[in-house]
Short mmCIF file of C-alpha atoms and ligand atoms in Angstrom, two decimals:
data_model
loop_
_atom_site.label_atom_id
_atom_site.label_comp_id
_atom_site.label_asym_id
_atom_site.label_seq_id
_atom_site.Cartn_x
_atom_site.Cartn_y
_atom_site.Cartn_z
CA UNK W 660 35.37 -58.70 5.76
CA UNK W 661 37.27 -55.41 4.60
CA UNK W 662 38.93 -55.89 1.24
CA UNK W 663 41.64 -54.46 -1.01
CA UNK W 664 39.57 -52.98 -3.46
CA UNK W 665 39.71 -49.08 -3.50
CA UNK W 666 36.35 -48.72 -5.17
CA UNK W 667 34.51 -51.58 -3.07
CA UNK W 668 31.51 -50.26 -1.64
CA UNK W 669 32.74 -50.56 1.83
CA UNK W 670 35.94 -48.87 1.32
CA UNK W 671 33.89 -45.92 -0.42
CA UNK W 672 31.66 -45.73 2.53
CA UNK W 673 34.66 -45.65 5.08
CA UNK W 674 36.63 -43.17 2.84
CA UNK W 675 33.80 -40.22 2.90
CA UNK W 676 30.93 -41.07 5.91
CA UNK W 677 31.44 -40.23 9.13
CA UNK W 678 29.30 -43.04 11.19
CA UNK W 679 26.85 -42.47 14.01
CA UNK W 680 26.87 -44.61 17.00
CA UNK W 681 30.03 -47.18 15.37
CA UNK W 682 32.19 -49.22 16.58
CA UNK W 683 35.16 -48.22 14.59
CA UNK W 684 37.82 -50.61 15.41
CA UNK W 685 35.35 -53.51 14.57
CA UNK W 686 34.24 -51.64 11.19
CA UNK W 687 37.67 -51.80 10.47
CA UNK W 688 38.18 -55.41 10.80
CA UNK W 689 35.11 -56.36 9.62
CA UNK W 690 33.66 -53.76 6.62
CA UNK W 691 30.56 -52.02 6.05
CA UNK W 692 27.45 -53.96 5.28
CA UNK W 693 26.53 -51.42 2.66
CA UNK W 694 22.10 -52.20 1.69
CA UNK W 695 21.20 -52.21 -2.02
CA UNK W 696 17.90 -53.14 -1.67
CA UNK W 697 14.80 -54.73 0.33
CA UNK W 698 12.68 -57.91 0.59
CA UNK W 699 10.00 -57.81 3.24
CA UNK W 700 11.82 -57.90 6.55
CA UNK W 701 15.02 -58.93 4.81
CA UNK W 702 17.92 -56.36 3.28
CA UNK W 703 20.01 -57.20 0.54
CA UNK W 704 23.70 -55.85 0.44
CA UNK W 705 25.73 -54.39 -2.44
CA UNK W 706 27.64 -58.24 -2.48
CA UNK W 707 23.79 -59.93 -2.71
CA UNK W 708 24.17 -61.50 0.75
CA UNK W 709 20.55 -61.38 2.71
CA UNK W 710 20.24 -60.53 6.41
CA UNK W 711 16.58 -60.68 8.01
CA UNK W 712 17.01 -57.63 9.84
CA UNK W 713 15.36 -58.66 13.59
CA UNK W 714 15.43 -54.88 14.49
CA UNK W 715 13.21 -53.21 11.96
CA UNK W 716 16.25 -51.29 10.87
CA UNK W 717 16.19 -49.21 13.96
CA UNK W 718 12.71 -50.77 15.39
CA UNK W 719 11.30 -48.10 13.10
CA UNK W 720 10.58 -50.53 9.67
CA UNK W 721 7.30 -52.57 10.55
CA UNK W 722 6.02 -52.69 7.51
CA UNK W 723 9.09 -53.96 5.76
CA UNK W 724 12.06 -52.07 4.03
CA UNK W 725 9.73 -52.60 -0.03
CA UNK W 726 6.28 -52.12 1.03
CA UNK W 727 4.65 -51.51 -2.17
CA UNK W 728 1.86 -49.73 -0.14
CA UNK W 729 4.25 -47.11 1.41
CA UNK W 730 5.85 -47.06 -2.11
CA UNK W 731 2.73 -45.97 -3.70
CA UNK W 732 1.16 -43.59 -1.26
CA UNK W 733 4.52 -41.50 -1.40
CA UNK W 734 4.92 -41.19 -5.13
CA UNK W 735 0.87 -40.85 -5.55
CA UNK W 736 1.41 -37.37 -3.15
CA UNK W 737 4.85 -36.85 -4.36
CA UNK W 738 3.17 -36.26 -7.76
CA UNK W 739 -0.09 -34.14 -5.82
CA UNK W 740 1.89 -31.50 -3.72
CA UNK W 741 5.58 -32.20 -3.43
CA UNK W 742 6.18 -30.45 -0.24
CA UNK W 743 5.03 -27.58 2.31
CA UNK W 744 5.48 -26.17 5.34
CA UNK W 745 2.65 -25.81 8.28
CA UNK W 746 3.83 -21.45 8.93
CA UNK W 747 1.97 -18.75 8.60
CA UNK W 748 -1.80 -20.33 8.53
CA UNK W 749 -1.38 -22.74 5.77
CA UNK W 750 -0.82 -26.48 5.59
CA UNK W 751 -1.66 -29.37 3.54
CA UNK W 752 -4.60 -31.42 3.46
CA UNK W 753 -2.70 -34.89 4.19
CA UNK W 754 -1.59 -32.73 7.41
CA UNK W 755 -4.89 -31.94 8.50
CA UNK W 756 -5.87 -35.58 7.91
CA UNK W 757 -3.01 -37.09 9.67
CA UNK W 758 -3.81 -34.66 12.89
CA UNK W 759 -6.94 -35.88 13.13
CA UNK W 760 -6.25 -39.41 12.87
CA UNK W 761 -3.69 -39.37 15.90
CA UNK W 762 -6.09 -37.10 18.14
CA UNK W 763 -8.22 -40.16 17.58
CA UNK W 764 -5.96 -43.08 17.96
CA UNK W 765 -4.43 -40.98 20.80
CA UNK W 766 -6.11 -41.85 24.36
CA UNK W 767 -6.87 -38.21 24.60
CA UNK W 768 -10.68 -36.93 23.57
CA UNK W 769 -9.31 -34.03 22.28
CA UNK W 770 -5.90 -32.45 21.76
CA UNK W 771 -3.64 -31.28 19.21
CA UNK W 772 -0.31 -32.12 17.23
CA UNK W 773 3.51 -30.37 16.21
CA UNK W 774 5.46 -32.13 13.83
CA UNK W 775 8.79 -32.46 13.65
CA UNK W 776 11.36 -34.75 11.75
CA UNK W 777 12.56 -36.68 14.10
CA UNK W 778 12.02 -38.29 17.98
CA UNK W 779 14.51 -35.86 19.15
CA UNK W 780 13.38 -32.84 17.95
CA UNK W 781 9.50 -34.25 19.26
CA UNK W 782 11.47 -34.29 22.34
CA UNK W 783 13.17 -30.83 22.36
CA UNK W 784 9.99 -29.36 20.79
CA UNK W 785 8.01 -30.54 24.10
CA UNK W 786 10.53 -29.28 26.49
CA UNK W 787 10.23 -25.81 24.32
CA UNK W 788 6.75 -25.93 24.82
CA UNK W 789 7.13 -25.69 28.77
CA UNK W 790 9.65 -23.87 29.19
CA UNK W 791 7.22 -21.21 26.95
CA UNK W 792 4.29 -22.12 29.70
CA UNK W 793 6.55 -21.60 32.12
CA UNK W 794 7.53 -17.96 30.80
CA UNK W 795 4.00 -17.47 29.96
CA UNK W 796 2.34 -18.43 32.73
CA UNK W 797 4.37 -16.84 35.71
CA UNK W 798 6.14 -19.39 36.75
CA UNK W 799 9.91 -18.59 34.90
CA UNK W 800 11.72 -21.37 37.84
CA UNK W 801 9.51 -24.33 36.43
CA UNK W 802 11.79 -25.71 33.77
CA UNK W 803 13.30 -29.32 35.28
CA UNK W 804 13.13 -32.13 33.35
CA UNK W 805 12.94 -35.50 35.01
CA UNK W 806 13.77 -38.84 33.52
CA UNK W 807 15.36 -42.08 33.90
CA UNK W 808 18.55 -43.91 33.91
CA UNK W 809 19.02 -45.82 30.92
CA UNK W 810 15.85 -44.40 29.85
CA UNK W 811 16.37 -42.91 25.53
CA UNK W 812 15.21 -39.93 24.71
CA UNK W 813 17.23 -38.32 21.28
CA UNK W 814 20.73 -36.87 20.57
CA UNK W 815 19.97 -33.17 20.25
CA UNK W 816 21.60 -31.07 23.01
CA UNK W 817 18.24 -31.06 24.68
CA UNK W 818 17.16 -35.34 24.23
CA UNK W 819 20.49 -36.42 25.07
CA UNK W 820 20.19 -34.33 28.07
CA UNK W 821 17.07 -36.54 28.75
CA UNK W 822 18.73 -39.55 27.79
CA UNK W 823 20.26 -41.43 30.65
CA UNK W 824 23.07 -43.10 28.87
CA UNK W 825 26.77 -42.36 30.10
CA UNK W 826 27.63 -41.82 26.98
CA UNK W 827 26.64 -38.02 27.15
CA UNK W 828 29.36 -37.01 29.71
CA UNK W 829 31.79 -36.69 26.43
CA UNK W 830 29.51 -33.66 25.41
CA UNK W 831 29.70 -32.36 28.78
CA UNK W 832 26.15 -33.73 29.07
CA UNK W 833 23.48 -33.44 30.44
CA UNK W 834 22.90 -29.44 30.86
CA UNK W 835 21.66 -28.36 34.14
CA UNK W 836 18.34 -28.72 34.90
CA UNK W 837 17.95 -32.69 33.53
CA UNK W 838 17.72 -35.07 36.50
CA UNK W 839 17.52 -38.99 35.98
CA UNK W 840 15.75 -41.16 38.78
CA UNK W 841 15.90 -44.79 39.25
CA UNK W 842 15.68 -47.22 36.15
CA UNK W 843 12.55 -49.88 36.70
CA UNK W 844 14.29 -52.82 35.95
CA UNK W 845 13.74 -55.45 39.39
CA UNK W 846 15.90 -58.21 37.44
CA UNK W 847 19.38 -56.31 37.96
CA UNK W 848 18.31 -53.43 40.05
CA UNK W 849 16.06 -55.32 42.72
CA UNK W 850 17.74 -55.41 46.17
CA UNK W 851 18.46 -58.87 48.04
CA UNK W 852 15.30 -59.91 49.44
CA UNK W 853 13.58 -56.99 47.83
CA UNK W 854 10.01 -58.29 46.24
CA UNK W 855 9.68 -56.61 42.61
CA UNK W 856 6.12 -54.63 44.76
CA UNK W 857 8.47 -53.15 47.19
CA UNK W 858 11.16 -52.55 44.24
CA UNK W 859 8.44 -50.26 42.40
CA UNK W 860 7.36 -48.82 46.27
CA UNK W 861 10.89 -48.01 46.30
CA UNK W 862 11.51 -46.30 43.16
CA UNK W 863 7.81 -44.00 43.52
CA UNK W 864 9.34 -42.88 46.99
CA UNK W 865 12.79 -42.22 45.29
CA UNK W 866 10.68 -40.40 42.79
CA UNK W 867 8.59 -38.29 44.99
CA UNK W 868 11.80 -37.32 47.85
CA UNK W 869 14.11 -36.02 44.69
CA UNK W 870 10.37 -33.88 43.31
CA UNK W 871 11.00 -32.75 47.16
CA UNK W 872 14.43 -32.07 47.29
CA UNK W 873 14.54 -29.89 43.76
CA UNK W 874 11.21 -28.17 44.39
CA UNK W 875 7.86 -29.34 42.88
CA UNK W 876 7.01 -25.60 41.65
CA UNK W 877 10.77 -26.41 39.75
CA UNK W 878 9.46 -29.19 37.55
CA UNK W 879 8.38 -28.78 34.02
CA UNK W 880 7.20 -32.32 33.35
CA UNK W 881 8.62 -36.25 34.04
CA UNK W 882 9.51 -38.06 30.86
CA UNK W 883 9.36 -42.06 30.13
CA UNK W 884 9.06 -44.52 27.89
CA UNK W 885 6.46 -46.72 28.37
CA UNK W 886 9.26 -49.26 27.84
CA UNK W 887 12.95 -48.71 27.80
CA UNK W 888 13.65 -48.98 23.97
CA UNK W 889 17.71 -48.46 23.31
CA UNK W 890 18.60 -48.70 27.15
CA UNK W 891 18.25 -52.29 26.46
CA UNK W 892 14.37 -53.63 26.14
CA UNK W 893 12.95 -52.45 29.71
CA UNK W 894 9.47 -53.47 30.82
CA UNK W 895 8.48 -51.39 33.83
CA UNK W 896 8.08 -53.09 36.91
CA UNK W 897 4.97 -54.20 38.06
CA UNK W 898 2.50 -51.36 39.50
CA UNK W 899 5.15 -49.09 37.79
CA UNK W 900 3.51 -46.36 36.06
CA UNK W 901 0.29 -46.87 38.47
CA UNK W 902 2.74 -45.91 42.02
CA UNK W 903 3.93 -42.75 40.37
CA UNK W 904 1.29 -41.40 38.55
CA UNK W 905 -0.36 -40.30 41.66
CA UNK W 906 3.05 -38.66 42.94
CA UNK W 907 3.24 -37.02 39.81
CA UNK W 908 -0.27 -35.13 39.92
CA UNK W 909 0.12 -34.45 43.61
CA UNK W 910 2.57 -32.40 42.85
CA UNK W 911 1.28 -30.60 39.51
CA UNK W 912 3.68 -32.33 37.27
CA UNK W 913 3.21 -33.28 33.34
CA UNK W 914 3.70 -37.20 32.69
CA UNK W 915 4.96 -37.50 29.15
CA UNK W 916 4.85 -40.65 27.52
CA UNK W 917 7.49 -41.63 24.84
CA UNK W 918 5.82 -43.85 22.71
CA UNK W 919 8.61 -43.37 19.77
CA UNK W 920 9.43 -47.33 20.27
CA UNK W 921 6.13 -48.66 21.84
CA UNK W 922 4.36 -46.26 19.49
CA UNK W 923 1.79 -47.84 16.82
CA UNK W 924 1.53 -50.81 18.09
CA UNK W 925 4.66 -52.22 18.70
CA UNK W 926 3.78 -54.07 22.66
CA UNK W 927 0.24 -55.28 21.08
CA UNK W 928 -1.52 -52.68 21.74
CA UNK W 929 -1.67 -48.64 19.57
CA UNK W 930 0.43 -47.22 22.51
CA UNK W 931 2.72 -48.75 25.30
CA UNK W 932 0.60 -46.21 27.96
CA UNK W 933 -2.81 -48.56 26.75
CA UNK W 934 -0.64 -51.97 27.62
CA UNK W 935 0.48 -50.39 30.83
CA UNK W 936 -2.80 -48.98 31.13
CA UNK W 937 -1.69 -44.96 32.20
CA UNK W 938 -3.29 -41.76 30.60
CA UNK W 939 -0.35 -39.36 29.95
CA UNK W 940 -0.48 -35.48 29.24
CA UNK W 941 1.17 -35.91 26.00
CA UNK W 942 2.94 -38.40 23.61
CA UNK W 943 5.69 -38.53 21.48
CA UNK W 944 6.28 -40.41 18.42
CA UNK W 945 8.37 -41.32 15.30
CA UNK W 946 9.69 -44.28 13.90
CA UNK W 947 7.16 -46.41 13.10
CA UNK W 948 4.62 -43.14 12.65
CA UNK W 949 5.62 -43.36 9.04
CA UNK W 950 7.01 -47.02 9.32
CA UNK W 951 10.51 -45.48 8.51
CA UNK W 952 9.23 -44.14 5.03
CA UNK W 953 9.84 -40.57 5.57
CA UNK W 954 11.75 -39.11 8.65
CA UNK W 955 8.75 -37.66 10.85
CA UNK W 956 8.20 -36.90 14.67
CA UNK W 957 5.10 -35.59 16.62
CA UNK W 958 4.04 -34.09 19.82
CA UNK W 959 0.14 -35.55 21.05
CA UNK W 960 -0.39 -33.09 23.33
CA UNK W 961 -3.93 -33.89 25.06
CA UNK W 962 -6.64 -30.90 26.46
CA UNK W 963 -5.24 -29.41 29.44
CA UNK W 964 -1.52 -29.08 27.60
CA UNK W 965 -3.56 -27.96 23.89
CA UNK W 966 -5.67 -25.35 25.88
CA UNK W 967 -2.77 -23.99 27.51
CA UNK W 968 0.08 -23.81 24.36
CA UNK W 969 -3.08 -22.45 22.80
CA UNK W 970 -3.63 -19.59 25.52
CA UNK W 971 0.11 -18.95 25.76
CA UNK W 972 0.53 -18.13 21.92
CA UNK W 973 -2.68 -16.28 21.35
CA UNK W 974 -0.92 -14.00 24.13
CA UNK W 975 1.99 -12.92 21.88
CA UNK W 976 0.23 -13.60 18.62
CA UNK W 977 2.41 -17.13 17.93
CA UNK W 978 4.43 -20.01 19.00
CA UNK W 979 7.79 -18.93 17.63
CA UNK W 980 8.60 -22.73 16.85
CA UNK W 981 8.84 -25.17 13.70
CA UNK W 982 10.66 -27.24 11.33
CA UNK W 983 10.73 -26.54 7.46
CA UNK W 984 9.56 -29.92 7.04
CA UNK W 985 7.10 -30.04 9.78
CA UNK W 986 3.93 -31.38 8.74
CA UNK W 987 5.67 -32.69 5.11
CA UNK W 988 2.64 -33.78 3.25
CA UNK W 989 4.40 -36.47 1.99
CA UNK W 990 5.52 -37.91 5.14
CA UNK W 991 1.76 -37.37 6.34
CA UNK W 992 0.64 -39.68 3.51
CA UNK W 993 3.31 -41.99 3.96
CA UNK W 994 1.74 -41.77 8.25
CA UNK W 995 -2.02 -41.79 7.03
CA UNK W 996 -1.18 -45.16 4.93
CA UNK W 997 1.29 -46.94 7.88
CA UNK W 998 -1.68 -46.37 10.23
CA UNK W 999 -3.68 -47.73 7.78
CA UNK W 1000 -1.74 -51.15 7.39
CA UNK W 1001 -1.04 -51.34 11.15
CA UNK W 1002 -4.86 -50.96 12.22
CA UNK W 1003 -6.23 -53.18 8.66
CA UNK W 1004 -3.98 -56.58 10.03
CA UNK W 1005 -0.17 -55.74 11.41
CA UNK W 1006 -1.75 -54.84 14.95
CA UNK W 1007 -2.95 -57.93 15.02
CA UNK W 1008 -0.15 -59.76 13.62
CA UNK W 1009 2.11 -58.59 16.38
CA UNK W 1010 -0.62 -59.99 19.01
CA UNK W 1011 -0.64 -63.10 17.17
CA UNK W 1012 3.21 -63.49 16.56
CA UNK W 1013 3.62 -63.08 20.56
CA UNK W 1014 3.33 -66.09 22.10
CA UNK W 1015 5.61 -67.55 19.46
CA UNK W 1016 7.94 -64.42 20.25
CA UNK W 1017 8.17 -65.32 23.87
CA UNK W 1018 8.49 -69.03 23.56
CA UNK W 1019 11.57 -68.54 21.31
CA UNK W 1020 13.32 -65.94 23.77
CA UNK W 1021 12.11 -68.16 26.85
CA UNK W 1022 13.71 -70.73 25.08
CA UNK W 1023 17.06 -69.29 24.88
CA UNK W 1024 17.04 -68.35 28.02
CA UNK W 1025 16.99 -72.09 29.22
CA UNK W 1026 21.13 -71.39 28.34
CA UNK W 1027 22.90 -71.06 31.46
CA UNK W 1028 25.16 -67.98 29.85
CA UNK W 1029 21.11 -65.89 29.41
CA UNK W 1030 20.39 -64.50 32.61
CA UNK W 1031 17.49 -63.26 31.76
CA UNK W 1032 14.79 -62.89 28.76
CA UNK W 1033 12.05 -60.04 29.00
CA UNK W 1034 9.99 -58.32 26.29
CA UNK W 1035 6.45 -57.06 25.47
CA UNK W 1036 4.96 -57.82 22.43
CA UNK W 1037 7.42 -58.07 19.57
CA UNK W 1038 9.90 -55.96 21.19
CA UNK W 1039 12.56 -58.43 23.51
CA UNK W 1040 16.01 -59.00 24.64
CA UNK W 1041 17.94 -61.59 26.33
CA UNK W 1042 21.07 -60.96 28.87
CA UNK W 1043 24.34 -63.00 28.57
CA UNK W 1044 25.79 -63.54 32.08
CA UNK W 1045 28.86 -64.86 32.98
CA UNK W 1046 27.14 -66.95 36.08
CA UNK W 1047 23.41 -66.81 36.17
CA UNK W 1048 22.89 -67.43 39.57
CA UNK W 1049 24.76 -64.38 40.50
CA UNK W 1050 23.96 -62.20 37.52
CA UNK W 1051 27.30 -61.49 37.04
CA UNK W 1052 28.07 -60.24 33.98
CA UNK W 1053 30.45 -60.67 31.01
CA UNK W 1054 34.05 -59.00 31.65
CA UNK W 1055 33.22 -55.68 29.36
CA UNK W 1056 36.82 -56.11 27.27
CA UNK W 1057 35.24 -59.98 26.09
CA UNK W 1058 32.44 -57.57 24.20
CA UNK W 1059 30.18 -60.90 24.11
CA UNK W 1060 27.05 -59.39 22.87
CA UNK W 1061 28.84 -57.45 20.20
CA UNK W 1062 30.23 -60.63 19.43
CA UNK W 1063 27.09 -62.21 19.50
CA UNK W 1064 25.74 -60.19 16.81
CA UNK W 1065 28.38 -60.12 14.69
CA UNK W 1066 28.05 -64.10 14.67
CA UNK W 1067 24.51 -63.72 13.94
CA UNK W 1068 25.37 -60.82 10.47
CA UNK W 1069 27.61 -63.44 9.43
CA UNK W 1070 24.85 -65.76 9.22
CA UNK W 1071 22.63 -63.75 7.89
CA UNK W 1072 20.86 -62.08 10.77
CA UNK W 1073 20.86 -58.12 12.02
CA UNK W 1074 20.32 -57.98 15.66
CA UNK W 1075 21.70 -55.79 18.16
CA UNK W 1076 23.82 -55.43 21.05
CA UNK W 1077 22.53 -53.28 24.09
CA UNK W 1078 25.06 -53.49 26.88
CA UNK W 1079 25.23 -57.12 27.78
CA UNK W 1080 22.09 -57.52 26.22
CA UNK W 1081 20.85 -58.58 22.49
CA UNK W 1082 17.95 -56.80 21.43
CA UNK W 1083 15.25 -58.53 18.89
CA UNK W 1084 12.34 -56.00 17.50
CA UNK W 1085 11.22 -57.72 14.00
CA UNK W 1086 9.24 -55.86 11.91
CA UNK W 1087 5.44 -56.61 12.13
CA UNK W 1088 5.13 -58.43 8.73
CA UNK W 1089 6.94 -61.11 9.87
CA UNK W 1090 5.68 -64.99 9.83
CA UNK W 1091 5.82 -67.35 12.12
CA UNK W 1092 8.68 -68.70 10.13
CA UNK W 1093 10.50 -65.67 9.96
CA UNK W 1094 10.58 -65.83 13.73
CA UNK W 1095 11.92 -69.54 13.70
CA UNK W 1096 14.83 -68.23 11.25
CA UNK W 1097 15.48 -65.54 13.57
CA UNK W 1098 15.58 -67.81 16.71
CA UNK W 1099 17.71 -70.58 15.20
CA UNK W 1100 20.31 -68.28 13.55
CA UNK W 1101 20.48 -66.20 17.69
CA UNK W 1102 21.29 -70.20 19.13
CA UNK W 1103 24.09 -71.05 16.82
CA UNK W 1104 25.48 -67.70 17.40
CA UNK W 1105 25.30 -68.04 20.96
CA UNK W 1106 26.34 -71.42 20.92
CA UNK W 1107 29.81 -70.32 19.28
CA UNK W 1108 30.16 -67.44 21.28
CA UNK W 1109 29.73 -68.86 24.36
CA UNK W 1110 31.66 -71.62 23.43
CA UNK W 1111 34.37 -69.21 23.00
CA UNK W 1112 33.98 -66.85 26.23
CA UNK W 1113 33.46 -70.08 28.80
C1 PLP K 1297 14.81 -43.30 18.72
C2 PLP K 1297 14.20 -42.64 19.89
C3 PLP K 1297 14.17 -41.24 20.01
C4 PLP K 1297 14.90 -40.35 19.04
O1 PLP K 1297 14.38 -40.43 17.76
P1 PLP K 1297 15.28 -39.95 16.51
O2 PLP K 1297 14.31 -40.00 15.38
O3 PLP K 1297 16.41 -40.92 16.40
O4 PLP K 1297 15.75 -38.58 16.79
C5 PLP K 1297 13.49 -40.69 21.07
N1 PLP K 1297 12.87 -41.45 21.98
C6 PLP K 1297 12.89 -42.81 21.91
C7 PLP K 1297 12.15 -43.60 22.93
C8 PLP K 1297 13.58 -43.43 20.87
O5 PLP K 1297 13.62 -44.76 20.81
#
C-alpha cells in the first residue's frame, strides 16, 4: 500500500525512477515493492515481507537471486581482470572459454559467437549482421525480417520492430521492412472445425504465400522463439517448426532461433530448438546465459552464417560492430559458472520438477474461469475466461489477471500477468515444495478474484 512517509522507500522510488513496462495508476494505489535482498527463489523487500518470485525475476534468475556460486565466481574474476573489451584483437581468457563452451552446447559442430549486453541488442546485432551480408554479398534488396504475432523479440528500435506486440504502434513501430505472420497458438487461433495438423498446414502455407508476395530474394532471415516467452507462454503447434522449416530453405531463408527464454535449459532440454527437435542457423541468448548475474547477450551463429560474416569482414578488413562491454570477462565467468550449475544438477531438476509443474497448472485449470493451461518444462501459464466453453474472455476494463497477481504479491507470491493470461517460470532451484507454495497461493488468489469478477 502507498504511504505518507516522504522518505519511505516506495515514495523515493516513485519520486526519481522512471518505470519500464508499469502500470502506473495501479503503482499509485498500491506502492513499489522495493527488494533488499535474496533467499533462494524468494526476495525480501525493504519492509521484510517475502515473495517467492514464480518468474525468476524476469524468467532470467534460475539459479536463485543469492547463489553463493554466482557470488563467488564474480568477485574471484572481479579481483583477476576487472573488465575488457573484445576490439582490436584482444579479449579475455574467460571470453575465449565461454565461446567455446556455447559452440559446444550449441547444436552446431562449429560456429562462432558476438556478445552483447542484452537480448535486444543479440537481436539487433543479428539483423546488422545481414543486412552487412546483404551489402556484402550483392544482394543490397535482401533485408526483411519475418516474425510472429505476439512473438518477443527486445525494445531497441530494431527488436521491437520484431516484436509483435501492439504496443509498438506508440513509437510509430515497427519500421518498414518487419513483417509478422501468424501466431502458433491452435487453442485461441484454431478455426471451428480446424484440427490443430491442419492449423499448423495453415500457418506454413500463410508463411510460404507472404515469402511469395514480398519476394524470397527480399528476405534476410525468419525469427522465432522456440516458445512464445512474454507474448504469453506459447508452445508451437504440433509439426510447427517441422512444416516450415522446409519452406524456409526452399526459399534460401535464415531460421533464427530465440532461445533468450527457452535458452539453458529452461523446456528440459539445453535449447527449446532440441525439445522441438529443429536445427536453426543461429541462436540467440541472454537471461539465464549468466542466470541474471551480469547483463549479457549472444549471437550462436553456426558454419554456413560464421563462414560467411567471416568472408564479409575479411573483405573490408572488419565488422564495424560491438558493445564496450561485449565479451565482459566478468559476465563470461559469471556464464562459464551458470552453465556449470545448470549442466552439474538444475537441468535435471527442471526435468524432474515437470510432472509436478503440470499437475499443479492442470489442476487449476479444472476451474471453470481457466480456459486453458499450457507450458513446457518449467515455463507455463493458465488463461482466465469469462465462459470456457466459448473462450470468451474477461471484459479488458475488469483487468482480472492483473488482479490476479496482485492477489497473489499480497500473499506473498510474484507472478505475472500476460494478457488474460498468468504466467509461472520458477527458477530451477526450486523444490517440490516450493512448487506446492506457488500453486496454493495462485488458487486462493483465483478463488477471490473470480469470486469477485463472476
Ligand atoms: C527478454 C527477451 C528479449 C530481450 O532481452 P533484453 O535482455 O530484455 O533486451 C529478446 N527475446 C526474447 C525471447 C526475450 O524473452
Amino acid at each position: 500500500m502507498p504511504n505518507d512517509r516522504p522518505n519511505s522507500w516506495d515514495r523515493r522510488a516513485e519520486a526519481h525512477t522512471l518505470y519500464g513496462f508499469t502500470d502506473l495508476p495501479t503503482i499509485a494505489a498500491r506502492g513499489t515493492v522495493v527488494v533488499e535482498r535474496g533467499e533462494g527463489p524468494y526476495i525480501v523487500d525493504t519492509e521484510g515481507r517475502r515473495y517467492l518470485d514464480a518468474n525468476s525475476g524476469l524468467w532470467n534468475m534460475v539459479a536463485g537471486f543469492d547463489n553463493p556460486v554466482l557470488a563467488k565466481a564474480a568477485s574471484d574474476q572481479y579481483a583477476k581482470l576487472g573488465g575488457y573489451h573484445a576490439f582490436f584483437g584482444r579479449m579475455s581468457d574467460q571470453t575465449v572459454m565461454l565461446s567455446e563452451k556455447l559452440v559446444e552446447l550449441s547444436p552446431f559442430d562449429r560456429g562462432r559467437v558476438f556478445y552483447t549486453n542484452s537480448g535486444s541488442e543479440a537481436n539487433d546485432t543479428l539483423v546488422k549482421m545481414l543486412w552487412f551480408l546483404a551489402g556484402a554479398e550483392g544482394q543490397p534488396q535482401r533485408r526483411k525480417i519475418i516474425t510472429r504475432t505476439g512473438g518477443y523479440h527486445g525494445v531497441t528500435a530494431v527488436s521491437a520492430s520484431m516484436t509483435g506486440k501492439p504496443y509498438n504502434s506508440v513509437f510509430g513501430l515497427p519500421m518498414p521492412g518487419f513483417i509478422h505472420v501468424g501466431c502458433p497458438h491452435y487453442w485461441r487461433f484454431g478455426q471451428e472445425g480446424e484440427t490443430e495438423a491442419q492449423f499448423t498446414t495453415r500457418l506454413a502455407q500463410e508463411l510460404e504465400a507472404t515469402i511469395l508476395a514480398e519476394g524470397p530474394d527480399t528476405i534476410a532471415a525468419f525469427v522465432a522463439e522456440p516458445v512464445m516467452g512474454a507474448g504469453g507462454v506459447i508452445p508451437p503447434s504440433a509439426g510447427y517448426f517441422q512444416a516450415i522449416q522446409p519452406i524456409l530453405k526452399r526459399h534460401g531463408i535464415p531460421l533464427i532461433s530465440d532461445e533468450v527464454i527457452c535458452g539453458f535449459g529452461r523446456t528440459g532440454a539445453m535449447w527449446g530448438c532440441e525439445t522441438y527437435d529443429f536445427v536453426p542457423d543461429a541462436i540467440i541468448a541472454s537471461k539465464a546465459l549468466t542466470a541474471g548475474y551480469f547483463p549479457m547477450g549472444a549471437v550462436i551463429l553456426g558454419p554456413e552464417l560464421s563462414d560467411r560474416i567471416h568472408t564479409a569482414s575479411e573483405a573490408i578488413e572488419e565488422f564495424p560492430h560491438g558493445f564496450t562491454a561485449s565479451g565482459h570477462p566478468v559476465g563470461c565467468a559469471i556464464a562459464l559458472a551458470s552453465i556449470g550449475l545448470i549442466e552439474g544438477g538444475l537441468g535435471e531438476n527442471v526435468r524432474a520438477l515437470t510432472p509436478a509443474f503440470e499437475a499443479g497448472l492442470a489442476r487449476l485449470a479444472e476451474h471453470p474461469n481457466i480456459g486453458e493451461w499450457r507450458g513446457k518444462g518449467l515455463m507455463g501459464a493458465l488463461e482466465a475466461v469469462q465462459d470456457k466453453a466459448t473462450k470468451t474472455p474477461f471484459a479488458g476494463n475488469l483487468s482480472v489477471s492483473e488482479r490476479i497477481a496482485n492477489a497473489c504479491t499480497d500473499h506473498g507470491l510474484i507472478c505475472r500477468p500476460l494478457g488474460q493470461s498468468i504466467v509461472l517460470c520458477p527458477p530451477f532451484i526450486c523444490t517440490e515444495a516450493h512448487l506446492e507454495e506457488m500453486f496454493g497461493k495462485l488458487e486462493d488468489a483465483l478463488k477471490q478474484v473470480f469470486a469477485e469478477v463472476a
